[in-house]
Coordinates of C-alpha atoms in Angstrom, one line a residue:
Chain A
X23 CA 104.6 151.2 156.2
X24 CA 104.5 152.7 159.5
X25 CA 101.9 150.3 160.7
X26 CA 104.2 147.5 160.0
X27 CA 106.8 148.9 161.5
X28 CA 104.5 149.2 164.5
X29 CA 103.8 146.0 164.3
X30 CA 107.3 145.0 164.4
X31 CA 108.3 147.2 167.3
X32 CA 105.2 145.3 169.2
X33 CA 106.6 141.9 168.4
X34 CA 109.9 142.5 169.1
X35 CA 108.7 143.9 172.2
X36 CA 106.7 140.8 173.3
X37 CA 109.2 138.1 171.7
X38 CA 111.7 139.9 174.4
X39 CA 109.3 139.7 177.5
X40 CA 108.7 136.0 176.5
X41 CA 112.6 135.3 176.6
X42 CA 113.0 137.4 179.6
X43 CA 109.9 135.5 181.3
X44 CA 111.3 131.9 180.7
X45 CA 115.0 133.0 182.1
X46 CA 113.8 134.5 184.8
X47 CA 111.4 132.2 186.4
X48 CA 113.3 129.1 185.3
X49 CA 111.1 127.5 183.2
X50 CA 111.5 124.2 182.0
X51 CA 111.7 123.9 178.2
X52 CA 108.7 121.5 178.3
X53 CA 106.5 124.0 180.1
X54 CA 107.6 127.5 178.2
X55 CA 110.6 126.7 175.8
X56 CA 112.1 130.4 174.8
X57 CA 111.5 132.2 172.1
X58 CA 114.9 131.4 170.0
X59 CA 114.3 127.1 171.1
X60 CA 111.0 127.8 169.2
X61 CA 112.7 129.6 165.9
X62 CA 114.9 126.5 166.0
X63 CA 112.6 123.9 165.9
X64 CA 110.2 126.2 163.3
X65 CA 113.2 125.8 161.2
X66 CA 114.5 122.2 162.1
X67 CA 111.0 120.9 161.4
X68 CA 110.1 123.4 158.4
X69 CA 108.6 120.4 155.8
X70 CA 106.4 119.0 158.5
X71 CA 105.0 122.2 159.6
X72 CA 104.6 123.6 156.3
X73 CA 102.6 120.3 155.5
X74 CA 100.3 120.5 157.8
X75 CA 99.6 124.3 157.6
X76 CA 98.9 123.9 154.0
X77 CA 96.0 120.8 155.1
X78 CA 94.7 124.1 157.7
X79 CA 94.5 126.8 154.8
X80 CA 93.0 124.4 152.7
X81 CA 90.4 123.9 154.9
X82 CA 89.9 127.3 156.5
X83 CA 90.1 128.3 152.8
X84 CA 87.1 126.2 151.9
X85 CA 84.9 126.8 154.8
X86 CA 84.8 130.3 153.9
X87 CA 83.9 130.3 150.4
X88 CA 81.4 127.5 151.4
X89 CA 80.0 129.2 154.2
X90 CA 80.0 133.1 152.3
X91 CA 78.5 131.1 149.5
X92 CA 75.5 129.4 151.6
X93 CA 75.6 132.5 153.8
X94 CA 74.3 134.9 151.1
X95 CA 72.5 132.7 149.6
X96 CA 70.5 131.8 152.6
X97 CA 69.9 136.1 153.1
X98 CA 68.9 137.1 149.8
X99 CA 65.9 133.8 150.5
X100 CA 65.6 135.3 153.7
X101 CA 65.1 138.8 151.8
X102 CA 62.7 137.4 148.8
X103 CA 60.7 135.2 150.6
X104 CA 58.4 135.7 153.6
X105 CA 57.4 132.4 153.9
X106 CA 61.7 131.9 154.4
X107 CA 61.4 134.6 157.0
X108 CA 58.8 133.1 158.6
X109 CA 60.3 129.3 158.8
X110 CA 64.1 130.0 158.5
X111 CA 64.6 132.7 160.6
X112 CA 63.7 131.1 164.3
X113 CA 65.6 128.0 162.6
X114 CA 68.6 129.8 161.8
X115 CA 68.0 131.8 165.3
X116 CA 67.8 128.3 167.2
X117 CA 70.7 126.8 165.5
X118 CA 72.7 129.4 166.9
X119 CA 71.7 127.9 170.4
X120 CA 74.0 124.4 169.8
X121 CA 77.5 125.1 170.4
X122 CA 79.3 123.9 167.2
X123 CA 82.3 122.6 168.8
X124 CA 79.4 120.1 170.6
X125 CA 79.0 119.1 167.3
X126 CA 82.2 118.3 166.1
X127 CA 82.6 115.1 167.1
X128 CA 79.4 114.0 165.1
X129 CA 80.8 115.8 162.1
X130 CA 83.6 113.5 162.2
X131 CA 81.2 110.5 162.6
X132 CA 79.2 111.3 160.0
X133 CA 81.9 113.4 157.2
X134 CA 85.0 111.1 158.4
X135 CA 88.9 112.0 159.7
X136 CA 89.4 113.8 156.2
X137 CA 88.9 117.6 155.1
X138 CA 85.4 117.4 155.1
X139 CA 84.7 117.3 158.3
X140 CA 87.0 120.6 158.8
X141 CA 85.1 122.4 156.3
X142 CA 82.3 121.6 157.1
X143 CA 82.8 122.8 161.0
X144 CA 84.3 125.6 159.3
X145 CA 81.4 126.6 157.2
X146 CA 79.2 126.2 160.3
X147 CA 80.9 128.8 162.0
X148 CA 80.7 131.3 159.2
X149 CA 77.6 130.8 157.9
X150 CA 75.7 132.9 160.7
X151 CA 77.6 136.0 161.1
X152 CA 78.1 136.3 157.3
X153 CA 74.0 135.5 157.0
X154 CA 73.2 137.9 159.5
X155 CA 75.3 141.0 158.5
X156 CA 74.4 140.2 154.7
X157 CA 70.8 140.4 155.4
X158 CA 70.6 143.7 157.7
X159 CA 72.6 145.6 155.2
X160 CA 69.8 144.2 152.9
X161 CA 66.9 145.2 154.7
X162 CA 68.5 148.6 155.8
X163 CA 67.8 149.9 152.4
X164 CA 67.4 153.6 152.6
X165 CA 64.0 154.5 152.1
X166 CA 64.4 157.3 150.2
X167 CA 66.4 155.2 147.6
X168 CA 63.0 152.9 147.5
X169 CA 60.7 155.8 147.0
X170 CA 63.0 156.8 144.3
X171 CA 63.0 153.5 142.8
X172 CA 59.8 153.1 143.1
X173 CA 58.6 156.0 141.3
X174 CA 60.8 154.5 138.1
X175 CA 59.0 151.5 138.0
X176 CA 61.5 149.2 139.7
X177 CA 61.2 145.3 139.6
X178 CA 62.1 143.9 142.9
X179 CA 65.0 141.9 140.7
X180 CA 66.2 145.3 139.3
X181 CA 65.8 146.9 142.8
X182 CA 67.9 144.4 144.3
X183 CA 70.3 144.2 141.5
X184 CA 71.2 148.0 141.6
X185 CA 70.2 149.2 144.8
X186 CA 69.6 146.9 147.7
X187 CA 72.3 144.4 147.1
X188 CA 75.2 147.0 145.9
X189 CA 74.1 149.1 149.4
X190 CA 74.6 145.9 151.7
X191 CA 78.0 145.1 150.2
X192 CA 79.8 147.3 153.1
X193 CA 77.5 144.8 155.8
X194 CA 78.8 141.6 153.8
X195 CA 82.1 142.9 154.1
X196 CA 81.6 143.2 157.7
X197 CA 80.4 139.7 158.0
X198 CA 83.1 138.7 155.9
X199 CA 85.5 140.2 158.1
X200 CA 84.4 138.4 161.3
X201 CA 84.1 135.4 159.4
X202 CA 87.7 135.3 158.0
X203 CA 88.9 136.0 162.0
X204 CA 86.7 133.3 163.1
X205 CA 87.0 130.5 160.4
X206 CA 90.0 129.1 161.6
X207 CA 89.1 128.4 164.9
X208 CA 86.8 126.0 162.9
X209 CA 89.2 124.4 161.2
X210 CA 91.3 124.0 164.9
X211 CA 88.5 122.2 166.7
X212 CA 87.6 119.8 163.7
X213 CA 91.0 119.5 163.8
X214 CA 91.5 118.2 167.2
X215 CA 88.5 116.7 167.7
X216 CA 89.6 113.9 164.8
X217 CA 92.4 113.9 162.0
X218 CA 95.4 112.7 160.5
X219 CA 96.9 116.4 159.9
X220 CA 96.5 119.8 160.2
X221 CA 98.1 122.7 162.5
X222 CA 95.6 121.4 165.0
X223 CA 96.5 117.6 165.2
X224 CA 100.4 118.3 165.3
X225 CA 99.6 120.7 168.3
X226 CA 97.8 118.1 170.0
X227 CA 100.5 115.5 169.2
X228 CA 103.4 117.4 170.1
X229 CA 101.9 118.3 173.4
X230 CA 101.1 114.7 174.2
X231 CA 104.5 114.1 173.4
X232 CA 106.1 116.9 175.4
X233 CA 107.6 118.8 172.6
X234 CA 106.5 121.8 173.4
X235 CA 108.5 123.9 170.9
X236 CA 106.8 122.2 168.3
X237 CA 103.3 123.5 169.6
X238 CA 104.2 126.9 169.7
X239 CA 105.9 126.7 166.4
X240 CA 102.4 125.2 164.6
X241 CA 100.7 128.4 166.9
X242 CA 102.8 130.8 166.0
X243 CA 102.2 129.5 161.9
X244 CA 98.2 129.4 163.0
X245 CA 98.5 132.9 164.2
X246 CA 100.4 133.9 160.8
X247 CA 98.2 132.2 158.9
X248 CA 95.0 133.9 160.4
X249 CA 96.5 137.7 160.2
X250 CA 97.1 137.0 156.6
X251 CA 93.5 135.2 155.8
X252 CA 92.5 138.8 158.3
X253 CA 94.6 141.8 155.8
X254 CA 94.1 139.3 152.5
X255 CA 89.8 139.7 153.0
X256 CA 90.5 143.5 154.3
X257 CA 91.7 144.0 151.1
X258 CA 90.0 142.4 148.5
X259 CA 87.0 143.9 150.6
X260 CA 88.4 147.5 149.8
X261 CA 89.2 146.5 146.2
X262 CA 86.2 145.6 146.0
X263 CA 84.6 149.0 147.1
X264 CA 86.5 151.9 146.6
X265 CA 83.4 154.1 147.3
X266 CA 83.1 153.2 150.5
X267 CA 85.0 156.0 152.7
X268 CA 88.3 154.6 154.1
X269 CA 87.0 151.9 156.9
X270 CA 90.1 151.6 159.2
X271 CA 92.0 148.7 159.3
X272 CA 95.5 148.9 161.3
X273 CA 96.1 151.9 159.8
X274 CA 93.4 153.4 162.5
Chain B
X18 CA 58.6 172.1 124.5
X19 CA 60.9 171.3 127.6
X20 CA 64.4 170.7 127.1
X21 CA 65.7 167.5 127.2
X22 CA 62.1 165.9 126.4
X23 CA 61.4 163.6 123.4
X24 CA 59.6 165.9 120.7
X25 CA 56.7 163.3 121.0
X26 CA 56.0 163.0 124.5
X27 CA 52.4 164.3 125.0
X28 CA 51.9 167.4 126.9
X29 CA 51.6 167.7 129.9
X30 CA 48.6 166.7 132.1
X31 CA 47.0 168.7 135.1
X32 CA 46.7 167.0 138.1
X33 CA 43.0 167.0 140.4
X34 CA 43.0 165.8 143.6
X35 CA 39.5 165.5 145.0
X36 CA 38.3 164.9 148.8
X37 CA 41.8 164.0 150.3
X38 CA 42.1 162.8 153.3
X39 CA 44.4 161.2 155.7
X40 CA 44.3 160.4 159.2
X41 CA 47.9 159.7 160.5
X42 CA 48.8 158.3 163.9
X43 CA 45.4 159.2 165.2
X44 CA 45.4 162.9 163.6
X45 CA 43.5 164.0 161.3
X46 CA 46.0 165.6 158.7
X47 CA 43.7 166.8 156.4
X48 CA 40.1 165.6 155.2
X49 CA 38.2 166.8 151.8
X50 CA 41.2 168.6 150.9
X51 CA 41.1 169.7 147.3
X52 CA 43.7 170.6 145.2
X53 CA 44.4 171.4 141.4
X54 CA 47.8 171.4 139.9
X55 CA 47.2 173.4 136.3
X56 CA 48.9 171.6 133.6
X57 CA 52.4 172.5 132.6
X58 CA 52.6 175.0 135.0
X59 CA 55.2 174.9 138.1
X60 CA 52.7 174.6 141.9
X61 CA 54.5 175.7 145.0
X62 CA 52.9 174.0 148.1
X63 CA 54.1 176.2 151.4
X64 CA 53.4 175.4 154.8
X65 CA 54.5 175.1 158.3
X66 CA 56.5 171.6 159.3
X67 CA 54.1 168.5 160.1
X68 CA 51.2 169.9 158.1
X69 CA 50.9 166.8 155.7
X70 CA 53.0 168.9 152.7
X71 CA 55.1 166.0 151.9
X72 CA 52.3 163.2 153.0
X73 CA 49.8 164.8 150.6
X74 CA 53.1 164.8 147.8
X75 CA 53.8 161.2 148.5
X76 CA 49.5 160.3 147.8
X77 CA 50.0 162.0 144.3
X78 CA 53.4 160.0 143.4
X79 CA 51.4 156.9 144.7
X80 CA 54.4 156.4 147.7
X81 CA 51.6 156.1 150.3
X82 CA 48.4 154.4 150.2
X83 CA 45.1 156.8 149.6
X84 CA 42.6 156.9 153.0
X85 CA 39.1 157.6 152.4
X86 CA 37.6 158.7 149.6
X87 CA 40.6 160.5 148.3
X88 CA 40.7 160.8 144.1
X89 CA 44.1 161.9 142.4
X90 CA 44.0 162.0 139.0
X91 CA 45.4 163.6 135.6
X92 CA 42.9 165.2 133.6
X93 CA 43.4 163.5 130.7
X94 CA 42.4 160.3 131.7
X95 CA 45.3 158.5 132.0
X96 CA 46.6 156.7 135.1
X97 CA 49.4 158.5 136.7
X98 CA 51.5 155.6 136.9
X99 CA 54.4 155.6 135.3
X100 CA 54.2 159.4 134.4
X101 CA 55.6 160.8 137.4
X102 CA 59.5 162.2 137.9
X103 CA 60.1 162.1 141.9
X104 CA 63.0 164.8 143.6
X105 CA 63.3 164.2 147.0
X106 CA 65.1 166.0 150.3
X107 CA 68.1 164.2 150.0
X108 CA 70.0 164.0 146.6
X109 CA 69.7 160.3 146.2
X110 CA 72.8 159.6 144.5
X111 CA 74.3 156.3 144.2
X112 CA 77.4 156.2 146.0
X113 CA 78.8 153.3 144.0
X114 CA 77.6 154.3 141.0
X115 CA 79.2 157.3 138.5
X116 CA 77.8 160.9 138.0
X117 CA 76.4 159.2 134.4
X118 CA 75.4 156.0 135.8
X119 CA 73.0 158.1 138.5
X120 CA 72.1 159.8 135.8
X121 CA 70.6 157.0 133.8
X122 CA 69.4 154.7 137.1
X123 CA 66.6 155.1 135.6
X124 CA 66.6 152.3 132.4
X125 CA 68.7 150.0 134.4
X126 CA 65.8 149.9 137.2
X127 CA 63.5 149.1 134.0
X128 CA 65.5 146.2 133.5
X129 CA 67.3 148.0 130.2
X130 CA 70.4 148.5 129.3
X131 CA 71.6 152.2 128.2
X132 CA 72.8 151.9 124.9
X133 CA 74.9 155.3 123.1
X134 CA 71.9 157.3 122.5
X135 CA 70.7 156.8 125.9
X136 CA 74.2 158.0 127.3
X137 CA 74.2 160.8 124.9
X138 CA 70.8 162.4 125.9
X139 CA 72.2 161.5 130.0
X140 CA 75.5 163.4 128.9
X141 CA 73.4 166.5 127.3
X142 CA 71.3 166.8 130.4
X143 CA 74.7 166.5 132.5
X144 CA 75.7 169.7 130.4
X145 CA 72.6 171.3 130.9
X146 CA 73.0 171.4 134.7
X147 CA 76.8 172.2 134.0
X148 CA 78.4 168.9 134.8
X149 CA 79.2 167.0 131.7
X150 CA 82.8 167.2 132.8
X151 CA 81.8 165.1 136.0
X152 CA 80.2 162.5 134.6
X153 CA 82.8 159.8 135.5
X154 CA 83.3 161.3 139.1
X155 CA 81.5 159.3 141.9
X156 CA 79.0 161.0 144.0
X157 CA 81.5 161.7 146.6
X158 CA 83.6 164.0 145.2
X159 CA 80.8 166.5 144.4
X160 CA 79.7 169.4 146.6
X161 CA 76.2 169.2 147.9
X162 CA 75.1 171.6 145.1
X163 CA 76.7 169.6 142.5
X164 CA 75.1 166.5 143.7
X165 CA 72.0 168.4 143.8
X166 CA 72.4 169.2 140.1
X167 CA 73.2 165.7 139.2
X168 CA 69.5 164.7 140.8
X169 CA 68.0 166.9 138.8
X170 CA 69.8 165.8 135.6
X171 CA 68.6 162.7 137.2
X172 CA 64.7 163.6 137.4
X173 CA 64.7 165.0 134.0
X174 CA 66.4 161.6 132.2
X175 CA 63.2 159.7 133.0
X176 CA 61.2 163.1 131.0
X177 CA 58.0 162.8 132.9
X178 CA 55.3 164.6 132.1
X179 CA 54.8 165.3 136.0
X180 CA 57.5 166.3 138.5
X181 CA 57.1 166.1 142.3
X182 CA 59.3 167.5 144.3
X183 CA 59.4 167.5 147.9
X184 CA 62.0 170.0 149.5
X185 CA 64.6 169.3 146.6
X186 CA 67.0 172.3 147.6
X187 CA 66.4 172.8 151.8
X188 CA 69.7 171.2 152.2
X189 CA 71.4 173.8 150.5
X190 CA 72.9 176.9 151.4
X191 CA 70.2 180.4 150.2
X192 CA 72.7 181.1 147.1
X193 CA 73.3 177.9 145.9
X194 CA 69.5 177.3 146.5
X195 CA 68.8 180.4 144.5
X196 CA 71.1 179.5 141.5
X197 CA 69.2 175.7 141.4
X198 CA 65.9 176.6 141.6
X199 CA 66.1 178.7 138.5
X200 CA 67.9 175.9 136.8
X201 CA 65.2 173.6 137.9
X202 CA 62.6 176.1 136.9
X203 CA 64.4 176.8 133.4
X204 CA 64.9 173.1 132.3
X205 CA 61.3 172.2 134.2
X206 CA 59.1 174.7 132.3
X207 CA 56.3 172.9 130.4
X208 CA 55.5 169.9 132.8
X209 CA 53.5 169.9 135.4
X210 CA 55.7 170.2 138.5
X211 CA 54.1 170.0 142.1
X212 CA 57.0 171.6 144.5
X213 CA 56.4 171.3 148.3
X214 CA 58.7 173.7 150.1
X215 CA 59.1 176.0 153.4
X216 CA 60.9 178.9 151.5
X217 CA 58.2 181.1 151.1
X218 CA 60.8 183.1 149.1
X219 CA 61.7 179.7 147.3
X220 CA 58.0 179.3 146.5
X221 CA 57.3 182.8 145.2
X222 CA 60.4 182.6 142.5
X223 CA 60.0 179.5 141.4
X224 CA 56.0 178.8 141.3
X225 CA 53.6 180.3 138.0
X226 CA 50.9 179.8 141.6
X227 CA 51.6 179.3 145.3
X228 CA 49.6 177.8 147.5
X229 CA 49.5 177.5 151.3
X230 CA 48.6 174.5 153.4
X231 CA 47.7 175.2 157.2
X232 CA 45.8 174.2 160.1
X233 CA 44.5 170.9 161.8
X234 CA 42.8 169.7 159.9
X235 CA 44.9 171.7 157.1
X236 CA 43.0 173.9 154.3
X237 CA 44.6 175.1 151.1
X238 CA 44.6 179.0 151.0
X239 CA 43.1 180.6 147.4
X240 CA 46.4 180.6 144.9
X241 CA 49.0 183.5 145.0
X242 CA 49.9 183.9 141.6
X243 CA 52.9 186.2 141.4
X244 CA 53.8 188.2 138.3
X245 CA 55.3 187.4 135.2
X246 CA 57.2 184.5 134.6
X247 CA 59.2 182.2 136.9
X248 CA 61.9 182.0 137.6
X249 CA 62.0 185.6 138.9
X250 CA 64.5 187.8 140.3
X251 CA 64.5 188.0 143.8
X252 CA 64.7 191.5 144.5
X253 CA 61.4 192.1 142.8
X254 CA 59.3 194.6 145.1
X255 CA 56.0 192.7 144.8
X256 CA 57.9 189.5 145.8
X257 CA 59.2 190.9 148.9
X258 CA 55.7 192.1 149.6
X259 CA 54.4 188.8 149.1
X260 CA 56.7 186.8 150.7
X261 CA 56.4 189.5 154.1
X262 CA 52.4 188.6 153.8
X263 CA 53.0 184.9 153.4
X264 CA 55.8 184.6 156.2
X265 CA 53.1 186.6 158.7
X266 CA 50.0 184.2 157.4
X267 CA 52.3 180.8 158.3
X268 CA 53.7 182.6 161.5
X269 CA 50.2 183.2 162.7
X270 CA 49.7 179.8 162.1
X271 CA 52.3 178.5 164.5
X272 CA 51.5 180.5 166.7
X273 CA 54.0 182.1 169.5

């Protein structure tokens, strides 16, 4: 509770510099509009911004179960198989090397103006960092827990099913974590880059159309929407393993 | 008949290792290094640090590959695959898993699933070690000793003729180390246990023989066979003797 109060005091606290920046300097509205012309049009245009944040939750929502879902998969092959390691690891590696957002554009070529291509940037984003932290927790086994299983006649399947993969559940969740921060910046770029809605488009509309209270309404709903995507994963991650000892989240 | 075992289980076989040797980062460790473990009896292996104690441990549990012409076997026969219980340093415990669940780690690795009887015989050995009312705690709410307890609960579940151990109570502090290795000693007597430890104090309490590994290449020094049965009290006059002439042999070793 005192972490959101915190919070609060912070916002408050920046939500008045912002006002006292714009009277100060004498900003035009179409540059920096002020914090309250922003509240106004958040609520004036309430429908069509709920709309299109809805089309960006979907899709950040998406890529990340997509992206976890190819994201493990694609470690635990990288954990069973050497012949994986051997061929999909400098691939994976290399793929890292294009910059997605270069990419974007042909995902909207080839996947169209629709969701897909959002997701699909989405999952691209994701799929590394949760692959990555996934299989280092799964290869950073303890060794003594080997020996140990070892000595009672382990199958590798039983060995990952009780050891390895319940110890790299706090590296996943660490992956996770990133990927949940990171995922709708996906979304955004697939966004702009091509489509009919989305927090993104109506940023890039209403900037073209100098309303510029409507962009920093659909940012200030992006921001929302990726601090609660952020706290919702933090905690089904600690839910999801109460053993682990208290990682800190804002609390910190 | 040792407690916790299954009245069927054969007895216990003694362990020969034959012309062991093991060259490790360019050292020789050890080389025709011969060693008999007498079945169902409790072996105390003593020695300075980096002597090969826990690599020659590891060859007998089948954790590191043999060198040489090195021959480990049980003297019935019988591979010693499968027969083998291993204790290590740390406690091992499961941090996700339940006091019971560690307990039975065992069957599941084995692909089985612990069915009542299996979680009954877990709970006795639980109660044996005095923890039966910790079964649902997880890992991290036990003291170091407890956890300790619950790996030795542990090591007897999978009731293995043979028992390695390899330094199972260092981590603890002298009187919670004394209390456990009588426990271990008590509900260990009848299989063949192979203990590697540095207490030569440890060693002499716990061990029907003690032996001592030095040098480079290390030799096993003839067995010290204390009196009576283990475990034994600590103040026992002969013990403190021994333990004086054993601290002086491994000191000598190290040298100044």
């Amino acid at each position: 509770m005192k972490a959101a109060l915190r919070a609060l005091i912070t916002f408050a606290g920046l939500l008045l510099a912002w006002a006292f920046l714009v009277r100060w300097a004498e900003l035009p509205h179409y540059i920096l509009p002020g914090p309250e012309r922003v509240a106004a049009r958040l609520w004036s245009d309430r429908a069509l911004l709920a709309d299109h944040a809805l089309m960006t939750l979907a899709e950040v929502v998406l890529g990340l179960l997509l992206g976890t879902l190819c994201g493990v998969l694609a470690a635990l092959a990288l954990m069973a198989s050497t012949a994986a390691r051997r061929w999909l690891l400098p691939l994976l590696l290399v793929s890292q090397a294009v910059p997605v957002f270069a990419i974007a554009p042909l995902l909207v070529l080839w996947l169209g103006y629709g969701m897909a291509s959002k997701v699909a940037m989405a999952t691209l984003i994701i799929f590394f960092p949760v692959t990555a932290a996934f299989y280092d927790g799964l290869r950073r086994t303890d060794p003594g827990w080997l020996d140990l299983a070892r000595t009672m006649g382990a199958s590798p399947w039983t060995l990952l099913r009780h050891i390895r993969g319940p110890a790299a559940l706090p590296a996943l969740g660490a992956g996770l974590r990133v990927a949940a921060a990171v995922a709708p910046i996906g979304a955004v770029v697939g966004e702009w880059v091509g489509a009919s809605s989305g927090l993104g488009y109506l940023m890039l509309h209403a900037t073209a159309r100098v309303q510029t209270d409507l962009t920093f309404a659909a940012l200030f709903l992006l921001a929302l929407l990726a601090v609660a995507l952020w706290l919702l994963v933090d905690l089904l991650l600690r839910r999801a393993l109460p053993w682990l000892p208290d990682s800190h989240g804002f609390e910190g | 008949m040792p407690p916790g075992a299954d009245p069927h289980s054969p007895p216990s076989p003694a362990i020969q290792i034959r012309q062991a040797s093991l060259e490790l980062g360019g050292r020789l460790l050890f080389d025709g290094l011969e060693l008999h473990v007498p079945a169902g009896r409790f072996c105390c292996l003593l020695g300075p640090s980096g002597v090969g104690k826990t690599t020659l441990l590891r060859l007998v549990a089948g954790l590191a590959a043999p060198q040489g012409r090195t021959s480990i076997n049980a003297d019935d026969g019988q591979p010693l695959a499968g027969r083998i219980a291993w204790m290590g340093q740390q406690d091992l415990l499961l941090p996700w898993a339940s006091v019971l669940d560690n307990v039975m780690i065992g069957i599941r690795l084995r692909g089985g699933r612990p069915d009542s009887a299996v979680q009954a015989r877990a709970l006795h050995l639980l109660q044996q070690v005095g923890l039966e009312d910790r079964a649902s705690d997880r890992p991290a709410a036990l003291s170091g000793g407890m956890r300790q307890r619950v790996a030795l609960a542990r090591t007897l579940f999978e009731d293995r003729p043979i028992v390695l151990m390899d330094e199972p109570f260092s981590a603890l502090d002298a009187l919670t180390r004394l209390r456990l290795g009588g426990l271990a000693a008590q509900l260990l007597a009848g299989r063949t246990v192979l203990m590697v430890t540095h207490d030569p104090m440890e060693a002499l309490r716990l061990g029907h023989q003690v032996l001592v590994l030095t040098g480079l290449p290390a030799s096993l020094s003839a067995p010290i066979i204390p009196p009576d049965d283990p475990p034994r009290p600590p103040d026992l006059p002969e013990l403190l003797h021994l333990q004086g002439r054993l601290l002086a042999e491994l000191a000598r070793e190290v040298g100044p």
